[in-house]
Amino acid sequence: MVFSSLVFIFRFLPVFFILYYLVPFGYKNLVLFLGSLFFYAYGEPKFLILIIASIIVNFFCAEIIFGAEEGSVKRKLFLILALVYDIGSLLVFKYTDFILENINHLTGAEIPLPGLTLPLGISFYTFQIMSYVIDVYRKKCGSAHNLINLGTYLVMFPQLIAGPIVVYSEVSQRLKKRRIGPHDVEEGLKKFTLGLGMKVIIANNIGGIWNTCLEEGFENLSTPMAWLGIASFSLQLYYDFGGYSMMAIGLGQMLGFKFPKNFDFPYIARSVTDFWRRWHMTLTAWFREYIYIPMGGNRKGVVRTILNMLVVWLITGLWHGAAWNFVVWGLYYFVLLVLERFLLKKFLDKIPVLPHITTLIIVMCGWVLFQSPSLGEALVFISRMFTLNPGYDFVDPLKQSGMFFIPAILCATPLFSGIYQKCKKKWYGIAVLFVIFWGSVVLLVDSVFNPFLYFRF
Amino acid sequence: MVKKLKELPQKIKKCPYVLLVIITSMVIGIYGVLINFGVIKPKNAFDTPALTDIAVASAVHNIKAYFSPDMDYEPVKFVPPTGDGTAAVSQNGGAEEAKAPEAALSEASAEAAAKKAPEKEDEEKSDEEKTEEDKEEGEEDSEEEDEENKEEDDGSFSPYGDFVSVEDDYFDERTAFIGDSRTKGFVLYSGLDRIASFAESGYAIHSVFKKQIVKTPVGNFTLDQMMAAEPDRFDKIYLKFGLNELGWGNEEIFAQNYYALIDMLKYYQPNAVIYVQAIFPVTKSKAASSKIYDNDRIAVRNETLKQIAENEHVAFLNLNPVYADEEGYLPEDYAPDGIHLKAQYIELWKDYLKQHAIVKEEWKEREEAEPAETDETAAGTAEPAETTGIPEAPEGEAPAEENPDESTDVEGYDE
């Protein structure tokens, strides 16, 4: 089930929330747990076992770690067991084909590729459960002691499939006890509406242009078309993923949880470093907390810092997909971040407007690497951007989707968020939200093209 | 529990937005339920403004059915959309029944009856003297050469005669492509720049009479308006619908709409060869990720399309041989989004069309009778045309006399 679908909004949500709000607190987690399992199974029943197994394995390992003595071998052992299981299952389901392909290439062997389907949300929930086990080990929080609570944490439907990566320690309190007032429900639904509009009204309508570029073939694009194509993809990705995160946060609030922000107007960033403090914030936070800092962060000298960054960005790239263009994408940012950190920082802070523009261009080229069917094609695309290629192929797409560009660009800046905060309780704010909600529903009824780009994770 | 209820009014005041959404959803939900159980009759989504035309077309359709019992063919039940008081034309094939809506629309029907002419060009369009019977027989004689549709091994068939191979210049100004976004891709990347294109993303069978797809400086027009304004403009019409309507799950309504479309086209372009194209499959990954786009549904839809083509005695083109792999899916690299073809694979589609083309005798006659402005090749045989690019007749300075309508610029269509 996808948030931006009629079956979710008008069948699942009403039934779920009626049950959830009626039930006394002691049972709310159970309702949430079962409801989320249903939500997950609706799309892909066969991988339900996997996620339940993950809960069970990690639960028991964490309990043992928690109960074992300080510094005993047992603690380390079970931590390693849990991590091997988690990382292992992620590797197997996501990277087997990639690894085997490369082995075949290198050694000339002909190992057949199993072609396993990727279980829904495995990249997200694996990271979440790892955060739990590691935090229990580090004594940052106690273990759950209650299998249902842990299960609820892991499969909670708002963030299960692509939601913000919520670290256990952030929600452990609320898991045990939370209050849900009318204010939470109200604000949560408003955020959900905003996210829905972002995804359905803007992202779905702007997205067609990149597909047109694919159809035309990158080698045939005119320069304006190339820029239009990547600009529209950049906006689409932001509104798609950002919209989904916004919906997740809103739903989480309606459930009584407070999820962390995942996007902070990334496209107004002043530098690449700044960009990554604003894009997919929970992911970078996770990498910083569980890889970068344990490896020493920036406290072991320049060379070690660079090495740590390299590891983080290689893994970041790979996390996004099991293909070489993602690795290159990760390395692309690694190089830029190192440059910025050690060389360019002073300059960037001083110059007024230019860094914003260059950052945008860098990020857009990054998305070309990210989304192109292959590395070669990505380079072709970038070359079409920076050479003069006349053509009129951009006129039609611009006419069709052009009207969404201005609102999309404006809303990607903090311009309206201040207005939103002030107006969201006034009658006209509510009227606008109402229009966004039903407008999105109408578009969903009519839609033939409703992709979700981060869905393959 | 009671305590909670008492607190409710207070809580309600604090969340107006939630309430607004819940109340409107419930209202719409109740409305939907009432419609579902027939308590309320909705304004039918398939209402078309040109109801009289459709009723006439359906009447004509049923007349044809009535007069073709020896062809062993099932007349199709056509139920015009309700909601305007017109009685539904039930499946009887009875001439009286079929005449009833006609009688109600005397003028239009007379024209319609006269309109069902065989492909004699010199026949007047509004010849009211001919009776319907004559019309039907004349049509049968010249239009249907043999009863059986020639079915090729690849699933395409044509009642007009054998398929022949042609070259790109077959697709001239008298060719129309009507369809959805895949057709649009074809028009964009096939390199055929003389054809008339009525294709748009999201164009669906029920909106052909509503969507103003023809945009001109003097205004926007729907397909039927355009066809009415330029009768006899087209010799070949390629149709491709069915993909956007996969979610309907209702083959009968889809068929009804398609019949209405074909009958309208036959009404205004009586000499045209109409090709119903099947929809080719989606990629395996698209089929796996979508409940609507799966090849079983597509197969069912193609069966319906085949039936429609058979019932209407038009050509049917099965595109599966071109685009389906061994498992029946579109190869992954043909379509990045699973549905829309990449530019370089449009060539295959064009080639298939070129190998399954119909050329009518009277086109050749017409060409010989008047100086040919275009390079229309006489491809009555299976040999490809020898003259490509060199007109056989002296290049006429005169504008194409064969297309008197085209030269008028009252409407100013330049597709």
CSV table of C-alpha atoms in Angstrom, one decimal, chain B:
chain,number,residue,atom,x,y,z
B,1,MET,CA,-16.1,5.6,28.2
B,2,VAL,CA,-18.7,8.0,29.3
B,3,LYS,CA,-16.1,10.4,30.4
B,4,LYS,CA,-14.6,10.3,26.9
B,5,LEU,CA,-17.9,11.1,25.4
B,6,LYS,CA,-18.3,14.1,27.6
B,7,GLU,CA,-14.9,15.4,26.6
B,8,LEU,CA,-15.7,15.0,23.0
B,9,PRO,CA,-17.4,18.4,22.3
B,10,GLN,CA,-14.4,20.2,23.7
B,11,LYS,CA,-12.0,18.1,21.6
B,12,ILE,CA,-14.0,18.7,18.5
B,13,LYS,CA,-13.6,22.4,18.8
B,14,LYS,CA,-9.9,22.0,18.7
B,15,CYS,CA,-9.6,20.1,15.5
B,16,PRO,CA,-11.8,21.7,12.8
B,17,TYR,CA,-9.7,20.5,9.9
B,18,VAL,CA,-10.0,16.9,10.9
B,19,LEU,CA,-13.8,17.3,11.2
B,20,LEU,CA,-14.1,19.0,7.9
B,21,VAL,CA,-12.3,16.2,6.1
B,22,ILE,CA,-14.2,13.5,7.9
B,23,ILE,CA,-17.5,15.0,7.3
B,24,THR,CA,-16.9,15.6,3.6
B,25,SER,CA,-15.5,12.1,3.2
B,26,MET,CA,-18.6,10.7,4.8
B,27,VAL,CA,-20.9,12.7,2.7
B,28,ILE,CA,-19.2,11.6,-0.5
B,29,GLY,CA,-19.0,8.0,0.8
B,30,ILE,CA,-22.8,8.0,1.4
B,31,TYR,CA,-23.4,9.5,-2.0
B,32,GLY,CA,-21.3,6.7,-3.5
B,33,VAL,CA,-23.1,4.0,-1.6
B,34,LEU,CA,-26.5,5.4,-2.6
B,35,ILE,CA,-25.4,5.4,-6.2
B,36,ASN,CA,-24.1,1.9,-5.9
B,37,PHE,CA,-27.4,0.6,-4.7
B,38,GLY,CA,-29.3,2.5,-7.3
B,39,VAL,CA,-31.0,4.9,-5.0
B,40,ILE,CA,-29.6,7.8,-6.9
B,41,LYS,CA,-29.1,7.8,-10.6
B,42,PRO,CA,-25.8,9.5,-11.3
B,43,LYS,CA,-24.9,11.6,-14.2
B,44,ASN,CA,-23.3,9.0,-16.3
B,45,ALA,CA,-19.6,9.5,-16.8
B,46,PHE,CA,-19.9,8.3,-20.3
B,47,ASP,CA,-22.4,10.8,-21.3
B,48,THR,CA,-21.5,12.3,-24.6
B,49,PRO,CA,-22.8,15.5,-25.9
B,50,ALA,CA,-23.3,14.3,-29.4
B,51,LEU,CA,-25.9,11.8,-28.3
B,52,THR,CA,-27.9,12.2,-31.4
B,53,ASP,CA,-25.0,11.3,-33.5
B,54,ILE,CA,-24.2,8.3,-31.4
B,55,ALA,CA,-27.7,7.1,-31.4
B,56,VAL,CA,-27.8,7.3,-35.1
B,57,ALA,CA,-24.5,5.6,-35.4
B,58,SER,CA,-25.7,2.8,-33.2
B,59,ALA,CA,-28.9,2.5,-35.2
B,60,VAL,CA,-26.8,2.2,-38.4
B,61,HIS,CA,-24.7,-0.3,-36.7
B,62,ASN,CA,-27.7,-2.4,-35.8
B,63,ILE,CA,-29.1,-2.0,-39.3
B,64,LYS,CA,-26.0,-3.5,-40.7
B,65,ALA,CA,-26.3,-6.3,-38.2
B,66,TYR,CA,-29.8,-6.9,-39.3
B,67,PHE,CA,-28.9,-7.2,-42.9
B,68,SER,CA,-26.0,-9.5,-42.3
B,69,PRO,CA,-27.5,-12.7,-41.0
B,70,ASP,CA,-25.9,-14.8,-43.7
B,71,MET,CA,-22.5,-13.6,-42.5
B,72,ASP,CA,-23.1,-15.4,-39.3
B,73,TYR,CA,-22.4,-12.5,-37.1
B,74,GLU,CA,-23.8,-11.5,-33.8
B,75,PRO,CA,-25.2,-8.1,-33.7
B,76,VAL,CA,-23.9,-6.1,-30.9
B,77,LYS,CA,-26.0,-4.8,-28.1
B,78,PHE,CA,-25.5,-1.1,-28.0
B,79,VAL,CA,-26.9,0.7,-25.0
B,80,PRO,CA,-26.6,4.4,-25.3
B,81,PRO,CA,-25.9,6.1,-22.0
B,82,THR,CA,-29.1,6.6,-20.0
B,83,GLY,CA,-30.0,9.8,-18.3
B,84,ASP,CA,-31.4,11.6,-21.2
B,85,GLY,CA,-34.6,9.7,-21.6
B,86,THR,CA,-33.6,7.9,-24.7
B,87,ALA,CA,-34.9,4.4,-24.6
B,88,ALA,CA,-32.1,1.8,-24.7
B,89,VAL,CA,-31.7,0.0,-28.0
B,90,SER,CA,-31.9,-3.6,-27.0
B,91,GLN,CA,-30.3,-6.4,-28.7
B,92,ASN,CA,-32.7,-7.6,-31.3
B,93,GLY,CA,-31.3,-6.6,-34.6
B,94,GLY,CA,-34.9,-5.9,-35.5
B,95,ALA,CA,-35.2,-3.2,-38.1
B,96,GLU,CA,-38.2,-1.7,-36.4
B,97,GLU,CA,-36.3,-1.4,-33.1
B,98,ALA,CA,-33.3,0.0,-34.8
B,99,LYS,CA,-35.4,2.4,-36.7
B,100,ALA,CA,-37.1,3.8,-33.7
B,101,PRO,CA,-34.4,6.2,-32.6
B,102,GLU,CA,-33.9,7.0,-36.2
B,103,ALA,CA,-37.5,8.0,-36.7
B,104,ALA,CA,-37.1,10.4,-33.8
B,105,LEU,CA,-34.3,12.2,-35.5
B,106,SER,CA,-35.6,12.4,-39.0
B,107,GLU,CA,-33.2,14.7,-40.6
B,108,ALA,CA,-30.1,13.3,-39.1
B,109,SER,CA,-31.2,9.8,-39.8
B,110,ALA,CA,-31.9,10.5,-43.4
B,111,GLU,CA,-28.4,11.7,-43.8
B,112,ALA,CA,-27.0,8.8,-41.9
B,113,ALA,CA,-28.9,6.3,-44.0
B,114,ALA,CA,-27.6,8.0,-47.1
B,115,LYS,CA,-24.2,8.1,-45.6
B,116,LYS,CA,-23.7,4.4,-45.5
B,117,ALA,CA,-22.3,4.4,-49.0
B,118,PRO,CA,-19.9,2.0,-50.7
B,119,GLU,CA,-16.7,3.5,-51.7
B,120,LYS,CA,-17.9,5.1,-54.8
B,121,GLU,CA,-16.4,8.5,-54.6
B,122,ASP,CA,-18.9,10.2,-56.9
B,123,GLU,CA,-21.8,9.4,-54.7
B,124,GLU,CA,-23.4,12.4,-53.1
B,125,LYS,CA,-23.3,12.4,-49.4
B,126,SER,CA,-26.8,13.6,-48.8
B,127,ASP,CA,-28.5,11.4,-51.3
B,128,GLU,CA,-31.8,10.8,-49.6
B,129,GLU,CA,-33.3,8.9,-52.3
B,130,LYS,CA,-31.4,5.7,-51.7
B,131,THR,CA,-33.2,3.4,-49.3
B,132,GLU,CA,-31.4,1.7,-46.5
B,133,GLU,CA,-31.6,-1.7,-48.1
B,134,ASP,CA,-29.9,-0.6,-51.2
B,135,LYS,CA,-27.2,1.0,-49.1
B,136,GLU,CA,-26.6,-2.1,-47.2
B,137,GLU,CA,-26.4,-4.4,-50.2
B,138,GLY,CA,-24.2,-2.0,-52.1
B,139,GLU,CA,-21.9,-1.9,-49.1
B,140,GLU,CA,-21.8,-5.6,-48.8
B,141,ASP,CA,-21.0,-6.1,-52.4
B,142,SER,CA,-18.1,-3.8,-52.8
B,143,GLU,CA,-16.8,-3.6,-49.3
B,144,GLU,CA,-16.7,-7.3,-48.4
B,145,GLU,CA,-14.9,-9.3,-50.9
B,146,ASP,CA,-15.2,-12.5,-49.0
B,147,GLU,CA,-16.9,-13.4,-45.8
B,148,GLU,CA,-14.0,-14.7,-44.0
B,149,ASN,CA,-11.5,-12.3,-42.5
B,150,LYS,CA,-8.1,-13.1,-43.8
B,151,GLU,CA,-6.4,-14.1,-40.6
B,152,GLU,CA,-2.7,-14.0,-40.7
B,153,ASP,CA,-0.6,-16.2,-38.5
B,154,ASP,CA,0.3,-13.3,-36.2
B,155,GLY,CA,-3.3,-12.5,-35.3
B,156,SER,CA,-3.9,-9.5,-37.5
B,157,PHE,CA,-6.7,-9.7,-40.0
B,158,SER,CA,-8.4,-7.5,-42.5
B,159,PRO,CA,-11.8,-7.7,-44.1
B,160,TYR,CA,-10.8,-5.3,-46.8
B,161,GLY,CA,-8.5,-7.8,-48.5
B,162,ASP,CA,-5.0,-9.0,-48.2
B,163,PHE,CA,-2.3,-7.0,-46.4
B,164,VAL,CA,0.4,-5.7,-48.6
B,165,SER,CA,3.7,-4.1,-47.9
B,166,VAL,CA,4.2,-0.4,-48.4
B,167,GLU,CA,6.7,2.2,-47.8
B,168,ASP,CA,6.8,5.3,-45.6
B,169,ASP,CA,5.0,7.4,-48.1
B,170,TYR,CA,1.9,5.3,-47.5
B,171,PHE,CA,1.5,7.4,-44.4
B,172,ASP,CA,0.5,10.6,-46.1
B,173,GLU,CA,-1.7,13.5,-45.3
B,174,ARG,CA,-4.7,11.3,-45.7
B,175,THR,CA,-3.6,9.1,-42.8
B,176,ALA,CA,-4.8,9.7,-39.2
B,177,PHE,CA,-3.4,8.3,-36.0
B,178,ILE,CA,-5.8,8.4,-33.1
B,179,GLY,CA,-4.8,7.2,-29.7
B,180,ASP,CA,-3.1,7.6,-26.4
B,181,SER,CA,0.4,8.5,-25.2
B,182,ARG,CA,2.0,5.5,-26.9
B,183,THR,CA,0.5,6.7,-30.2
B,184,LYS,CA,1.9,10.1,-29.4
B,185,GLY,CA,5.3,8.5,-29.0
B,186,PHE,CA,4.8,6.9,-32.4
B,187,VAL,CA,3.9,10.1,-34.0
B,188,LEU,CA,6.9,11.9,-32.5
B,189,TYR,CA,9.6,9.4,-33.3
B,190,SER,CA,8.4,7.5,-36.4
B,191,GLY,CA,9.7,10.2,-38.8
B,192,LEU,CA,6.4,10.3,-40.5
B,193,ASP,CA,5.7,14.0,-40.7
B,194,ARG,CA,2.8,14.1,-43.1
B,195,ILE,CA,0.3,12.2,-41.0
B,196,ALA,CA,-2.5,13.8,-39.0
B,197,SER,CA,-2.1,13.0,-35.3
B,198,PHE,CA,-4.9,13.0,-32.7
B,199,ALA,CA,-3.0,11.5,-29.9
B,200,GLU,CA,-2.5,12.7,-26.4
B,201,SER,CA,-1.4,11.4,-23.1
B,202,GLY,CA,-4.4,10.2,-21.2
B,203,TYR,CA,-6.7,10.2,-24.2
B,204,ALA,CA,-9.3,7.6,-23.4
B,205,ILE,CA,-12.1,6.1,-25.4
B,206,HIS,CA,-14.8,7.8,-23.4
B,207,SER,CA,-13.4,11.2,-23.9
B,208,VAL,CA,-13.1,11.1,-27.7
B,209,PHE,CA,-16.3,13.0,-28.0
B,210,LYS,CA,-15.6,15.4,-25.3
B,211,LYS,CA,-11.9,16.2,-25.3
B,212,GLN,CA,-10.9,19.1,-27.5
B,213,ILE,CA,-7.9,17.5,-29.0
B,214,VAL,CA,-7.7,19.6,-32.1
B,215,LYS,CA,-6.3,23.0,-31.3
B,216,THR,CA,-6.4,25.6,-34.0
B,217,PRO,CA,-6.1,29.4,-34.1
B,218,VAL,CA,-9.9,29.6,-34.4
B,219,GLY,CA,-10.8,27.4,-31.5
B,220,ASN,CA,-10.5,24.0,-30.0
B,221,PHE,CA,-12.5,21.1,-31.4
B,222,THR,CA,-13.3,17.5,-30.4
B,223,LEU,CA,-12.5,14.7,-32.7
B,224,ASP,CA,-16.0,14.3,-34.0
B,225,GLN,CA,-16.4,18.0,-34.7
B,226,MET,CA,-13.2,17.8,-36.7
B,227,MET,CA,-14.3,14.8,-38.6
B,228,ALA,CA,-17.6,16.4,-39.3
B,229,ALA,CA,-15.9,19.5,-40.6
B,230,GLU,CA,-13.6,17.6,-42.9
B,231,PRO,CA,-15.5,14.6,-44.2
B,232,ASP,CA,-13.7,12.3,-46.5
B,233,ARG,CA,-10.4,13.7,-45.6
B,234,PHE,CA,-8.8,10.4,-44.5
B,235,ASP,CA,-8.1,7.2,-46.3
B,236,LYS,CA,-6.5,5.4,-43.5
B,237,ILE,CA,-7.2,5.7,-39.8
B,238,TYR,CA,-5.2,4.0,-37.2
B,239,LEU,CA,-6.8,3.6,-33.8
B,240,LYS,CA,-5.1,2.7,-30.6
B,241,PHE,CA,-7.1,2.7,-27.4
B,242,GLY,CA,-7.4,0.4,-24.4
B,243,LEU,CA,-4.3,0.9,-22.2
B,244,ASN,CA,-5.6,3.9,-20.3
B,245,GLU,CA,-8.9,2.2,-19.7
B,246,LEU,CA,-7.4,-1.0,-18.3
B,247,GLY,CA,-8.5,0.0,-14.9
B,248,TRP,CA,-12.1,0.0,-15.9
B,249,GLY,CA,-12.5,-3.7,-15.7
B,250,ASN,CA,-15.6,-3.5,-17.8
B,251,GLU,CA,-15.1,-4.7,-21.3
B,252,GLU,CA,-18.7,-4.1,-22.4
B,253,ILE,CA,-18.7,-0.4,-21.7
B,254,PHE,CA,-15.3,-0.1,-23.3
B,255,ALA,CA,-16.6,-1.9,-26.4
B,256,GLN,CA,-19.7,0.4,-26.5
B,257,ASN,CA,-17.6,3.4,-26.6
B,258,TYR,CA,-15.3,2.0,-29.2
B,259,TYR,CA,-18.2,1.1,-31.4
B,260,ALA,CA,-19.4,4.6,-31.1
B,261,LEU,CA,-16.0,5.9,-32.1
B,262,ILE,CA,-15.7,3.6,-35.1
B,263,ASP,CA,-19.2,4.3,-36.3
B,264,MET,CA,-18.6,8.0,-36.0
B,265,LEU,CA,-15.5,7.6,-38.1
B,266,LYS,CA,-17.2,5.5,-40.7
B,267,TYR,CA,-20.0,8.1,-40.8
B,268,TYR,CA,-17.7,10.9,-41.7
B,269,GLN,CA,-14.9,9.1,-43.4
B,270,PRO,CA,-16.8,6.4,-45.2
B,271,ASN,CA,-14.0,5.4,-47.5
B,272,ALA,CA,-11.4,5.1,-45.0
B,273,VAL,CA,-9.7,1.9,-44.0
B,274,ILE,CA,-9.8,1.7,-40.3
B,275,TYR,CA,-7.2,-0.2,-38.4
B,276,VAL,CA,-7.8,-1.2,-34.8
B,277,GLN,CA,-4.5,-1.8,-33.2
B,278,ALA,CA,-4.1,-4.1,-30.3
B,279,ILE,CA,-2.3,-2.9,-27.2
B,280,PHE,CA,1.2,-4.3,-26.8
B,281,PRO,CA,2.3,-5.6,-23.4
B,282,VAL,CA,4.2,-3.8,-20.7
B,283,THR,CA,7.5,-4.8,-19.3
B,284,LYS,CA,7.8,-7.5,-16.7
B,285,SER,CA,8.9,-5.1,-14.0
B,286,LYS,CA,5.9,-2.8,-14.7
B,287,ALA,CA,3.5,-5.8,-14.6
B,288,ALA,CA,5.0,-6.9,-11.3
B,289,SER,CA,4.6,-3.6,-9.7
B,290,SER,CA,1.2,-2.6,-10.8
B,291,LYS,CA,-2.2,-4.2,-10.3
B,292,ILE,CA,-3.7,-2.6,-13.3
B,293,TYR,CA,-1.0,-3.0,-15.9
B,294,ASP,CA,-0.7,-6.7,-16.2
B,295,ASN,CA,-0.6,-8.8,-19.3
B,296,ASP,CA,-3.6,-10.8,-18.4
B,297,ARG,CA,-5.7,-7.7,-18.4
B,298,ILE,CA,-4.1,-6.6,-21.6
B,299,ALA,CA,-4.8,-10.0,-23.2
B,300,VAL,CA,-8.5,-9.7,-22.2
B,301,ARG,CA,-8.6,-6.2,-23.6
B,302,ASN,CA,-7.0,-7.3,-26.9
B,303,GLU,CA,-9.7,-10.0,-27.2
B,304,THR,CA,-12.3,-7.3,-26.9
B,305,LEU,CA,-10.5,-5.2,-29.5
B,306,LYS,CA,-10.4,-8.1,-31.8
B,307,GLN,CA,-14.1,-8.7,-31.3
B,308,ILE,CA,-14.8,-5.1,-32.0
B,309,ALA,CA,-12.8,-5.2,-35.2
B,310,GLU,CA,-14.6,-8.3,-36.3
B,311,ASN,CA,-18.0,-6.9,-35.6
B,312,GLU,CA,-17.2,-3.6,-37.3
B,313,HIS,CA,-15.5,-5.3,-40.2
B,314,VAL,CA,-12.4,-3.3,-39.9
B,315,ALA,CA,-8.8,-4.3,-39.8
B,316,PHE,CA,-7.2,-5.6,-36.7
B,317,LEU,CA,-3.5,-5.3,-36.1
B,318,ASN,CA,-1.9,-7.4,-33.4
B,319,LEU,CA,1.3,-5.8,-32.3
B,320,ASN,CA,2.5,-8.6,-30.1
B,321,PRO,CA,4.8,-10.2,-32.6
B,322,VAL,CA,6.7,-7.0,-32.7
B,323,TYR,CA,7.0,-6.3,-29.0
B,324,ALA,CA,6.4,-9.3,-26.9
B,325,ASP,CA,9.3,-11.5,-25.8
B,326,GLU,CA,9.1,-15.2,-25.1
B,327,GLU,CA,7.3,-14.6,-21.8
B,328,GLY,CA,4.9,-12.2,-23.4
B,329,TYR,CA,6.4,-9.1,-21.8
B,330,LEU,CA,7.8,-6.0,-23.4
B,331,PRO,CA,11.6,-6.2,-23.1
B,332,GLU,CA,12.9,-4.1,-20.3
B,333,ASP,CA,15.1,-1.9,-22.3
B,334,TYR,CA,12.4,-1.0,-24.7
B,335,ALA,CA,10.6,1.2,-22.2
B,336,PRO,CA,12.3,3.0,-19.3
B,337,ASP,CA,9.0,3.4,-17.5
B,338,GLY,CA,7.6,0.1,-18.5
B,339,ILE,CA,5.0,1.5,-20.8
B,340,HIS,CA,6.2,4.1,-23.2
B,341,LEU,CA,8.6,3.1,-25.9
B,342,LYS,CA,12.0,4.5,-26.4
B,343,ALA,CA,12.4,6.4,-29.7
B,344,GLN,CA,14.5,3.8,-31.4
B,345,TYR,CA,12.0,1.0,-30.9
B,346,ILE,CA,9.2,2.9,-32.7
B,347,GLU,CA,10.8,1.8,-35.9
B,348,LEU,CA,9.6,-1.8,-35.3
B,349,TRP,CA,6.0,-0.6,-35.0
B,350,LYS,CA,6.2,1.4,-38.1
B,351,ASP,CA,7.7,-1.6,-40.0
B,352,TYR,CA,4.9,-3.8,-38.8
B,353,LEU,CA,2.3,-1.3,-40.1
B,354,LYS,CA,4.2,-1.1,-43.4
B,355,GLN,CA,3.9,-4.8,-43.8
B,356,HIS,CA,0.3,-4.9,-42.9
B,357,ALA,CA,-1.2,-2.2,-45.0
B,358,ILE,CA,-4.4,-2.1,-47.0
B,359,VAL,CA,-4.4,-0.4,-50.3
B,360,LYS,CA,-7.8,0.1,-52.0
B,361,GLU,CA,-8.3,-0.1,-55.7
B,362,GLU,CA,-10.1,3.2,-55.9
B,363,TRP,CA,-7.1,5.0,-54.4
B,364,LYS,CA,-5.1,4.0,-57.4
B,365,GLU,CA,-7.9,4.9,-59.7
B,366,ARG,CA,-8.2,8.3,-58.1
B,367,GLU,CA,-4.5,8.8,-58.4
B,368,GLU,CA,-4.5,8.0,-62.0
B,369,ALA,CA,-7.5,10.1,-62.7
B,370,GLU,CA,-6.0,13.3,-61.3
B,371,PRO,CA,-2.4,14.5,-61.3
B,372,ALA,CA,-0.9,13.2,-58.1
B,373,GLU,CA,0.6,15.8,-55.9
B,374,THR,CA,1.8,13.4,-53.4
B,375,ASP,CA,4.1,10.4,-53.9
B,376,GLU,CA,1.4,7.9,-53.2
B,377,THR,CA,2.7,4.7,-54.6
B,378,ALA,CA,0.6,2.2,-56.4
B,379,ALA,CA,1.2,-0.7,-54.2
B,380,GLY,CA,-1.5,-3.0,-55.2
B,381,THR,CA,0.9,-5.9,-55.4
B,382,ALA,CA,3.2,-7.3,-52.8
B,383,GLU,CA,6.2,-5.6,-54.4
B,384,PRO,CA,7.4,-2.5,-52.7
B,385,ALA,CA,6.9,0.6,-54.8
B,386,GLU,CA,9.7,1.4,-57.2
B,387,THR,CA,9.0,5.1,-57.3
B,388,THR,CA,10.0,6.6,-54.0
B,389,GLY,CA,10.1,10.3,-54.1
B,390,ILE,CA,9.5,10.7,-57.8
B,391,PRO,CA,5.8,11.3,-58.6
B,392,GLU,CA,4.6,9.3,-61.5
B,393,ALA,CA,2.3,12.0,-62.8
B,394,PRO,CA,3.6,15.4,-63.7
B,395,GLU,CA,3.8,17.4,-60.6
B,396,GLY,CA,0.6,19.3,-60.5
B,397,GLU,CA,0.7,22.9,-59.6
B,398,ALA,CA,-2.9,22.6,-58.9
B,399,PRO,CA,-3.7,21.9,-55.3
B,400,ALA,CA,-4.8,18.4,-54.7
B,401,GLU,CA,-8.1,18.3,-56.4
B,402,GLU,CA,-8.9,14.9,-54.9
B,403,ASN,CA,-9.1,16.6,-51.6
B,404,PRO,CA,-11.4,19.6,-52.1
B,405,ASP,CA,-12.1,19.8,-48.4
B,406,GLU,CA,-8.5,20.0,-47.5
B,407,SER,CA,-7.8,23.1,-49.4
B,408,THR,CA,-10.5,25.1,-47.7
B,409,ASP,CA,-9.2,26.8,-44.8
B,410,VAL,CA,-12.4,27.8,-43.1
B,411,GLU,CA,-11.5,25.7,-40.1
B,412,GLY,CA,-7.9,26.0,-40.6
B,413,TYR,CA,-6.8,22.6,-39.4
B,414,ASP,CA,-3.2,21.9,-39.8
B,415,GLU,CA,-2.4,18.8,-37.9
